[in-house]
Amino acid sequence: MTEKVGPNRRMGPVGSEIWHSMLDSAEDILREEGHAALTSRRIADRLGVKQRLVYYYFHTMDDLIVAMFRRSLERDLARLEEVSKAEMPLRQLWEICFHSHDARLISEYMALANTLVDLRQEVISFIEKSRDIQIAAINKTADRQTTNPKLPASAIALMATSIGLSLNREEQLGVKSGHVEAFAVLNEFLSVLES
Amino acid sequence: MTEKVGPNRRMGPVGSEIWHSMLDSAEDILREEGHAALTSRRIADRLGVKQRLVYYYFHTMDDLIVAMFRRSLERDLARLEEVSKAEMPLRQLWEICFHSHDARLISEYMALANTLVDLRQEVISFIEKSRDIQIAAINKTADRQTTNPKLPASAIALMATSIGLSLNREEQLGVKSGHVEAFAVLNEFLSVLES
DNA sequence: GTCTATACACCGATAGAC
DNA sequence: GTCTATCGGTGTATAGAC
């Protein structure tokens, strides 16, 4: 599993225990201290190892960031797919969308994606895949919709996700205006689709 | 207008021409190259002056960032207030929300606000003020709403802004799923409120 | 697998001259 | 108002030993 990179640079195995530990630490740093603190030295410090070791497991810091995002992306998609097998999955999907994501982490990834091309590709891929899962779930309940005219499933998926993101973000910031009201609207809509 | 800071540090006038030029450059850098490139040296380079001068006009880089955000915040709020004087301002408000903001710049500010306390305060203030303006505008058209039950203005404001943000961001990323459909839904809703 | 040691670039911030 | 000069710190990434 070891791999060569530079002229004299060996690489460690992908997916090993310490490989995961490093991504765990990186994620904690990104969430707790932000992108400016996400450095190879601080990751190593958290684990009690030397900085050099980070570069044994990841070619560059950019690669580490992409690997970190892709790992959580795969976990999230697996969860969405699992939940959407249920008879009436919309409420659970909404719970995942709203509760299981850290708004701060998301905003850090979004900013990083502006300059990191490979990460941007992963972000796009995640949005498209999760939307497809949501659309399929919403379509299961299409005949229960009472709005006139009926709303396309893709529009519902996009709008619900958008609102979830903002509610999440604003709650973390401490903004409250409109939140109770928006929750009520969404709850009513969900009740119509899933008794 | 000059002001003292450290023991031997003079400060330049706030609001002068070069003060604005520096914020303009900073904004360009943030939009085009991201937060990692937003340094005093690069700002100076863009203007053809020396790095030291940036610290003549701003105490710290954090102060510069806050000043930069506050300046655009004030411009935006003034525009929102101006537009909302119209008889039927909702379409114009929506246009501003959707078209006049650079999604990339917003995401950089959001990430910076995670770690920069003063910036976070400005962001919160902006969200609350702009929401209040929107709510007032929506309330003007309350009697035209046909949904049952009627949606609270604060919920409409939050939801519309959220969807606008996401549409904007996703269009810039290149994601298309659900966009045409969501636009149609919003357009229909706007048509009901403003013939 | 983990380490020491190191090259080299860049950053924030300041003192003080012109 | 703008400059030269500089300090101390931190970052990425590599070579090569144990």
PDB file of C-alpha atoms in Angstrom, chain B residues 45 55-57 75 77 89 93 122 139 145 157 178 192:
ATOM      1  CA  ASP B  45       1.142  45.181  -3.962  1.00  0.00           C
ATOM      2  CA  TYR B  55      -0.854  49.374   8.949  1.00  0.00           C
ATOM      3  CA  TYR B  56      -0.992  53.146   8.830  1.00  0.00           C
ATOM      4  CA  TYR B  57      -4.667  52.946   7.904  1.00  0.00           C
ATOM      5  CA  ARG B  75     -24.215  50.104   1.179  1.00  0.00           C
ATOM      6  CA  LEU B  77     -28.817  48.225   3.709  1.00  0.00           C
ATOM      7  CA  PRO B  89     -40.957  46.279  -3.713  1.00  0.00           C
ATOM      8  CA  LEU B  93     -35.861  43.022  -3.141  1.00  0.00           C
ATOM      9  CA  GLU B 122     -21.529  42.604  12.079  1.00  0.00           C
ATOM     10  CA  ASN B 139     -46.428  42.956   5.239  1.00  0.00           C
ATOM     11  CA  GLN B 145     -51.750  36.184  -0.063  1.00  0.00           C
ATOM     12  CA  ALA B 157     -38.451  36.556   4.451  1.00  0.00           C
ATOM     13  CA  GLY B 178     -34.073  21.808  -9.218  1.00  0.00           C
ATOM     14  CA  VAL B 192     -49.596  36.417  -6.508  1.00  0.00           C
TER      15      VAL B 192
END
